[in-house]
Amino acid sequence: MKPGDAVTIHQLLGRIAYFHTLFIEPALTSSEQPGAGEPCCNQKDTAGSGQPDVGTVLARTAWAVLDEIATTLGEHLRPCPDSDHRCCAACRIAASGAAIAQAWAVTEHRSYGLPLPPDPLVWACRTTAATRLALVFTQQHGTSCRTLAQAETPAADLLPDSSALPLTGELLALWRDPLAATRRPVVSWLNHCTDLNDIHRVLQQGGTTK
């Protein structure tokens, strides 16, 4: 990757942290759901020859912010039932991305007065965020993960429309191909909002602010 690519990735990670702190965190409510999924690749590997663990790769990079956010959301949202320091870094990124995407989608639905999202949409948000974030991470750090390589890809029509769920929609869109799509600063009407009530008001008006 080029030096500028790392800056772009850091900016997008910062955008996740900023939006979570500003919009999502104040509106979070308890939504305990049973955990699902299988142990990450390191925990499956009884011979101990799995991928590098969180402590050696993830903790010393800006990517750690995803893990910090996901930790506050509850372990029930992580796909790895034994998520801990043994998880490989890519699996941990995927787990954090999935937790964040689900929390954002559910919080946006509640805040905009929509019915709770159906299971297929939640699954699509979780899986898409997990694979897109983890893919960029592995490309940047030259690592790999067999669990990630085997991940399913949701059909595009299962993903939420950004006109209905702007935060979740932007999260998924920006990480689809971040190094191609974000050569310039991200500019969107969301930058003018201060809370989810602002976003809801714009959505009710059927447009976006300039």
mmCIF file of C-alpha atoms in Angstrom:
data_model
loop_
_atom_site.group_PDB
_atom_site.id
_atom_site.type_symbol
_atom_site.label_atom_id
_atom_site.label_comp_id
_atom_site.label_asym_id
_atom_site.label_seq_id
_atom_site.Cartn_x
_atom_site.Cartn_y
_atom_site.Cartn_z
ATOM 1 C CA MET A 1 0.000 0.000 0.000
ATOM 2 C CA LYS A 2 1.075 3.593 -0.624
ATOM 3 C CA PRO A 3 1.812 5.887 2.353
ATOM 4 C CA GLY A 4 -1.321 7.892 1.608
ATOM 5 C CA ASP A 5 -3.436 4.765 1.810
ATOM 6 C CA ALA A 6 -2.670 4.373 5.510
ATOM 7 C CA VAL A 7 -3.810 7.956 6.086
ATOM 8 C CA THR A 8 -7.096 7.254 4.295
ATOM 9 C CA ILE A 9 -7.676 4.123 6.373
ATOM 10 C CA HIS A 10 -6.941 6.031 9.583
ATOM 11 C CA GLN A 11 -9.404 8.741 8.561
ATOM 12 C CA LEU A 12 -12.144 6.197 7.908
ATOM 13 C CA LEU A 13 -11.472 4.431 11.204
ATOM 14 C CA GLY A 14 -11.680 7.818 12.879
ATOM 15 C CA ARG A 15 -15.003 8.433 11.155
ATOM 16 C CA ILE A 16 -16.396 5.224 12.628
ATOM 17 C CA ALA A 17 -15.226 6.244 16.105
ATOM 18 C CA TYR A 18 -16.590 9.777 15.715
ATOM 19 C CA PHE A 19 -20.000 8.691 14.416
ATOM 20 C CA HIS A 20 -20.318 6.004 17.053
ATOM 21 C CA THR A 21 -19.518 8.443 19.858
ATOM 22 C CA LEU A 22 -21.683 11.262 18.490
ATOM 23 C CA PHE A 23 -24.715 9.415 17.144
ATOM 24 C CA ILE A 24 -24.927 5.803 18.269
ATOM 25 C CA GLU A 25 -23.552 5.596 21.789
ATOM 26 C CA PRO A 26 -26.020 8.109 23.332
ATOM 27 C CA ALA A 27 -28.955 6.166 21.848
ATOM 28 C CA LEU A 28 -27.832 2.603 22.580
ATOM 29 C CA THR A 29 -30.218 0.359 24.469
ATOM 30 C CA SER A 30 -29.726 -3.171 25.692
ATOM 31 C CA SER A 31 -30.422 -5.691 22.949
ATOM 32 C CA GLU A 32 -29.120 -8.997 24.236
ATOM 33 C CA GLN A 33 -29.163 -11.693 21.623
ATOM 34 C CA PRO A 34 -27.545 -15.117 21.716
ATOM 35 C CA GLY A 35 -24.060 -15.302 20.273
ATOM 36 C CA ALA A 36 -23.527 -17.283 17.107
ATOM 37 C CA GLY A 37 -20.725 -18.572 14.966
ATOM 38 C CA GLU A 38 -17.666 -20.740 15.382
ATOM 39 C CA PRO A 39 -14.362 -20.082 17.166
ATOM 40 C CA CYS A 40 -11.829 -18.063 15.182
ATOM 41 C CA CYS A 41 -9.079 -19.766 13.207
ATOM 42 C CA ASN A 42 -6.512 -19.595 16.025
ATOM 43 C CA GLN A 43 -8.870 -21.303 18.437
ATOM 44 C CA LYS A 44 -9.675 -24.001 15.893
ATOM 45 C CA ASP A 45 -5.964 -24.690 15.422
ATOM 46 C CA THR A 46 -5.011 -27.094 18.200
ATOM 47 C CA ALA A 47 -1.463 -27.348 16.847
ATOM 48 C CA GLY A 48 -0.857 -23.686 17.645
ATOM 49 C CA SER A 49 0.112 -22.675 14.116
ATOM 50 C CA GLY A 50 -2.700 -20.214 13.516
ATOM 51 C CA GLN A 51 -2.459 -16.564 12.514
ATOM 52 C CA PRO A 52 -0.814 -13.864 14.680
ATOM 53 C CA ASP A 53 -2.904 -12.975 17.710
ATOM 54 C CA VAL A 54 -4.408 -9.656 18.714
ATOM 55 C CA GLY A 55 -1.530 -8.712 20.978
ATOM 56 C CA THR A 56 1.112 -8.934 18.263
ATOM 57 C CA VAL A 57 -0.715 -7.238 15.388
ATOM 58 C CA LEU A 58 -3.910 -5.414 16.251
ATOM 59 C CA ALA A 59 -3.204 -3.669 19.532
ATOM 60 C CA ARG A 60 -0.410 -1.484 18.124
ATOM 61 C CA THR A 61 -2.419 -0.069 15.225
ATOM 62 C CA ALA A 62 -5.276 2.377 14.725
ATOM 63 C CA TRP A 63 -7.502 -0.634 14.072
ATOM 64 C CA ALA A 64 -7.654 -1.198 17.823
ATOM 65 C CA VAL A 65 -10.408 1.438 17.975
ATOM 66 C CA LEU A 66 -12.842 -1.059 16.438
ATOM 67 C CA ASP A 67 -12.135 -3.544 19.186
ATOM 68 C CA GLU A 68 -12.552 -0.828 21.812
ATOM 69 C CA ILE A 69 -15.959 0.128 20.420
ATOM 70 C CA ALA A 70 -17.140 -3.462 20.052
ATOM 71 C CA THR A 71 -16.122 -4.299 23.613
ATOM 72 C CA THR A 72 -18.623 -1.724 24.899
ATOM 73 C CA LEU A 73 -21.438 -3.339 22.888
ATOM 74 C CA GLY A 74 -21.326 -6.706 24.630
ATOM 75 C CA GLU A 75 -19.744 -10.031 23.797
ATOM 76 C CA HIS A 76 -23.118 -11.397 22.641
ATOM 77 C CA LEU A 77 -22.678 -9.458 19.382
ATOM 78 C CA ARG A 78 -19.346 -11.055 18.507
ATOM 79 C CA PRO A 79 -19.487 -13.971 16.066
ATOM 80 C CA CYS A 80 -16.697 -15.875 17.845
ATOM 81 C CA PRO A 81 -18.152 -17.408 21.033
ATOM 82 C CA ASP A 82 -14.695 -17.552 22.642
ATOM 83 C CA SER A 83 -13.526 -14.098 21.518
ATOM 84 C CA ASP A 84 -10.426 -13.268 23.521
ATOM 85 C CA HIS A 85 -6.699 -12.550 23.191
ATOM 86 C CA ARG A 86 -6.176 -15.813 21.288
ATOM 87 C CA CYS A 87 -8.263 -14.682 18.316
ATOM 88 C CA CYS A 88 -6.214 -13.841 15.260
ATOM 89 C CA ALA A 89 -6.156 -10.144 14.398
ATOM 90 C CA ALA A 90 -8.241 -10.502 11.223
ATOM 91 C CA CYS A 91 -10.897 -12.497 13.072
ATOM 92 C CA ARG A 92 -11.003 -9.842 15.767
ATOM 93 C CA ILE A 93 -11.472 -7.083 13.174
ATOM 94 C CA ALA A 94 -14.261 -9.090 11.572
ATOM 95 C CA ALA A 95 -15.911 -9.671 14.953
ATOM 96 C CA SER A 96 -15.710 -5.985 15.858
ATOM 97 C CA GLY A 97 -17.038 -4.891 12.465
ATOM 98 C CA ALA A 98 -19.988 -7.256 12.772
ATOM 99 C CA ALA A 99 -20.868 -6.023 16.257
ATOM 100 C CA ILE A 100 -20.645 -2.371 15.253
ATOM 101 C CA ALA A 101 -22.767 -2.836 12.128
ATOM 102 C CA GLN A 102 -25.518 -4.627 14.048
ATOM 103 C CA ALA A 103 -25.555 -2.026 16.811
ATOM 104 C CA TRP A 104 -25.753 0.790 14.269
ATOM 105 C CA ALA A 105 -28.541 -0.824 12.230
ATOM 106 C CA VAL A 106 -30.682 -1.637 15.276
ATOM 107 C CA THR A 107 -30.102 1.790 16.859
ATOM 108 C CA GLU A 108 -30.992 3.617 13.638
ATOM 109 C CA HIS A 109 -34.208 1.624 13.257
ATOM 110 C CA ARG A 110 -35.286 2.435 16.792
ATOM 111 C CA SER A 111 -34.311 6.088 16.585
ATOM 112 C CA TYR A 112 -36.179 6.680 13.332
ATOM 113 C CA GLY A 113 -39.341 4.953 14.573
ATOM 114 C CA LEU A 114 -38.935 1.971 12.243
ATOM 115 C CA PRO A 115 -39.778 -1.644 13.122
ATOM 116 C CA LEU A 116 -36.797 -3.651 14.337
ATOM 117 C CA PRO A 117 -34.716 -4.836 11.380
ATOM 118 C CA PRO A 118 -35.477 -8.334 10.074
ATOM 119 C CA ASP A 119 -32.899 -11.041 10.672
ATOM 120 C CA PRO A 120 -31.706 -11.176 7.028
ATOM 121 C CA LEU A 121 -30.869 -7.462 7.090
ATOM 122 C CA VAL A 122 -29.023 -7.771 10.399
ATOM 123 C CA TRP A 123 -27.089 -10.752 9.080
ATOM 124 C CA ALA A 124 -26.228 -8.908 5.862
ATOM 125 C CA CYS A 125 -24.987 -5.847 7.778
ATOM 126 C CA ARG A 126 -22.888 -7.963 10.136
ATOM 127 C CA THR A 127 -21.367 -10.119 7.415
ATOM 128 C CA THR A 128 -20.677 -7.274 5.001
ATOM 129 C CA ALA A 129 -19.016 -5.063 7.610
ATOM 130 C CA ALA A 130 -16.980 -7.990 8.915
ATOM 131 C CA THR A 131 -15.632 -9.048 5.533
ATOM 132 C CA ARG A 132 -15.011 -5.544 4.143
ATOM 133 C CA LEU A 133 -13.173 -4.251 7.209
ATOM 134 C CA ALA A 134 -11.149 -7.431 7.661
ATOM 135 C CA LEU A 135 -10.193 -7.505 3.984
ATOM 136 C CA VAL A 136 -8.730 -3.988 4.145
ATOM 137 C CA PHE A 137 -6.917 -4.900 7.363
ATOM 138 C CA THR A 138 -5.323 -8.004 5.863
ATOM 139 C CA GLN A 139 -4.289 -6.080 2.743
ATOM 140 C CA GLN A 140 -2.681 -3.314 4.790
ATOM 141 C CA HIS A 141 -0.796 -5.630 7.115
ATOM 142 C CA GLY A 142 0.017 -8.431 4.713
ATOM 143 C CA THR A 143 -1.709 -11.097 6.765
ATOM 144 C CA SER A 144 -4.401 -13.628 5.934
ATOM 145 C CA CYS A 145 -7.122 -15.652 7.595
ATOM 146 C CA ARG A 146 -8.704 -18.850 6.325
ATOM 147 C CA THR A 147 -11.936 -18.094 8.201
ATOM 148 C CA LEU A 148 -12.231 -14.778 6.353
ATOM 149 C CA ALA A 149 -11.522 -16.447 3.024
ATOM 150 C CA GLN A 150 -14.446 -18.814 3.585
ATOM 151 C CA ALA A 151 -16.918 -16.104 4.638
ATOM 152 C CA GLU A 152 -20.227 -15.803 2.816
ATOM 153 C CA THR A 153 -21.073 -12.674 0.829
ATOM 154 C CA PRO A 154 -24.634 -11.342 1.209
ATOM 155 C CA ALA A 155 -26.622 -10.380 -1.855
ATOM 156 C CA ALA A 156 -26.620 -6.634 -2.443
ATOM 157 C CA ASP A 157 -30.410 -6.445 -2.167
ATOM 158 C CA LEU A 158 -30.213 -7.549 1.477
ATOM 159 C CA LEU A 159 -28.170 -4.497 2.476
ATOM 160 C CA PRO A 160 -29.943 -1.419 3.862
ATOM 161 C CA ASP A 161 -30.569 1.588 1.675
ATOM 162 C CA SER A 162 -28.481 4.553 2.811
ATOM 163 C CA SER A 163 -31.531 6.760 2.317
ATOM 164 C CA ALA A 164 -33.230 4.809 5.113
ATOM 165 C CA LEU A 165 -30.238 4.039 7.359
ATOM 166 C CA PRO A 166 -27.655 6.702 6.491
ATOM 167 C CA LEU A 167 -25.039 5.806 9.123
ATOM 168 C CA THR A 168 -25.115 2.076 8.515
ATOM 169 C CA GLY A 169 -25.346 2.614 4.773
ATOM 170 C CA GLU A 170 -22.332 4.921 4.754
ATOM 171 C CA LEU A 171 -20.318 2.543 6.936
ATOM 172 C CA LEU A 172 -20.831 -0.310 4.480
ATOM 173 C CA ALA A 173 -20.365 1.843 1.374
ATOM 174 C CA LEU A 174 -17.138 3.528 2.451
ATOM 175 C CA TRP A 175 -15.445 0.208 3.180
ATOM 176 C CA ARG A 176 -16.540 -1.453 -0.068
ATOM 177 C CA ASP A 177 -13.441 -0.075 -1.800
ATOM 178 C CA PRO A 178 -12.039 2.586 0.524
ATOM 179 C CA LEU A 179 -8.774 3.284 -1.263
ATOM 180 C CA ALA A 180 -10.519 3.890 -4.580
ATOM 181 C CA ALA A 181 -13.473 5.865 -3.240
ATOM 182 C CA THR A 182 -11.931 8.171 -0.662
ATOM 183 C CA ARG A 183 -9.002 9.961 -2.276
ATOM 184 C CA ARG A 184 -10.587 13.163 -1.015
ATOM 185 C CA PRO A 185 -12.190 13.931 2.362
ATOM 186 C CA VAL A 186 -15.590 12.386 2.951
ATOM 187 C CA VAL A 187 -18.242 15.062 2.500
ATOM 188 C CA SER A 188 -21.843 14.193 3.272
ATOM 189 C CA TRP A 189 -24.898 15.795 4.821
ATOM 190 C CA LEU A 190 -24.229 13.715 7.943
ATOM 191 C CA ASN A 191 -21.362 16.092 8.729
ATOM 192 C CA HIS A 192 -23.951 18.787 9.491
ATOM 193 C CA CYS A 193 -25.904 16.726 12.029
ATOM 194 C CA THR A 194 -25.309 16.662 15.761
ATOM 195 C CA ASP A 195 -27.453 13.710 16.852
ATOM 196 C CA LEU A 196 -29.844 11.046 15.583
ATOM 197 C CA ASN A 197 -32.779 13.441 15.941
ATOM 198 C CA ASP A 198 -31.146 15.668 13.322
ATOM 199 C CA ILE A 199 -30.726 12.725 10.973
ATOM 200 C CA HIS A 200 -34.325 11.642 11.543
ATOM 201 C CA ARG A 201 -35.563 15.147 10.801
ATOM 202 C CA VAL A 202 -33.708 15.201 7.483
ATOM 203 C CA LEU A 203 -35.059 11.782 6.548
ATOM 204 C CA GLN A 204 -38.613 12.921 7.306
ATOM 205 C CA GLN A 205 -38.074 15.893 5.016
ATOM 206 C CA GLY A 206 -37.139 13.475 2.273
ATOM 207 C CA GLY A 207 -33.794 14.998 1.448
ATOM 208 C CA THR A 208 -30.324 15.858 2.633
ATOM 209 C CA THR A 209 -28.717 19.026 3.839
ATOM 210 C CA LYS A 210 -26.073 20.703 1.746
#
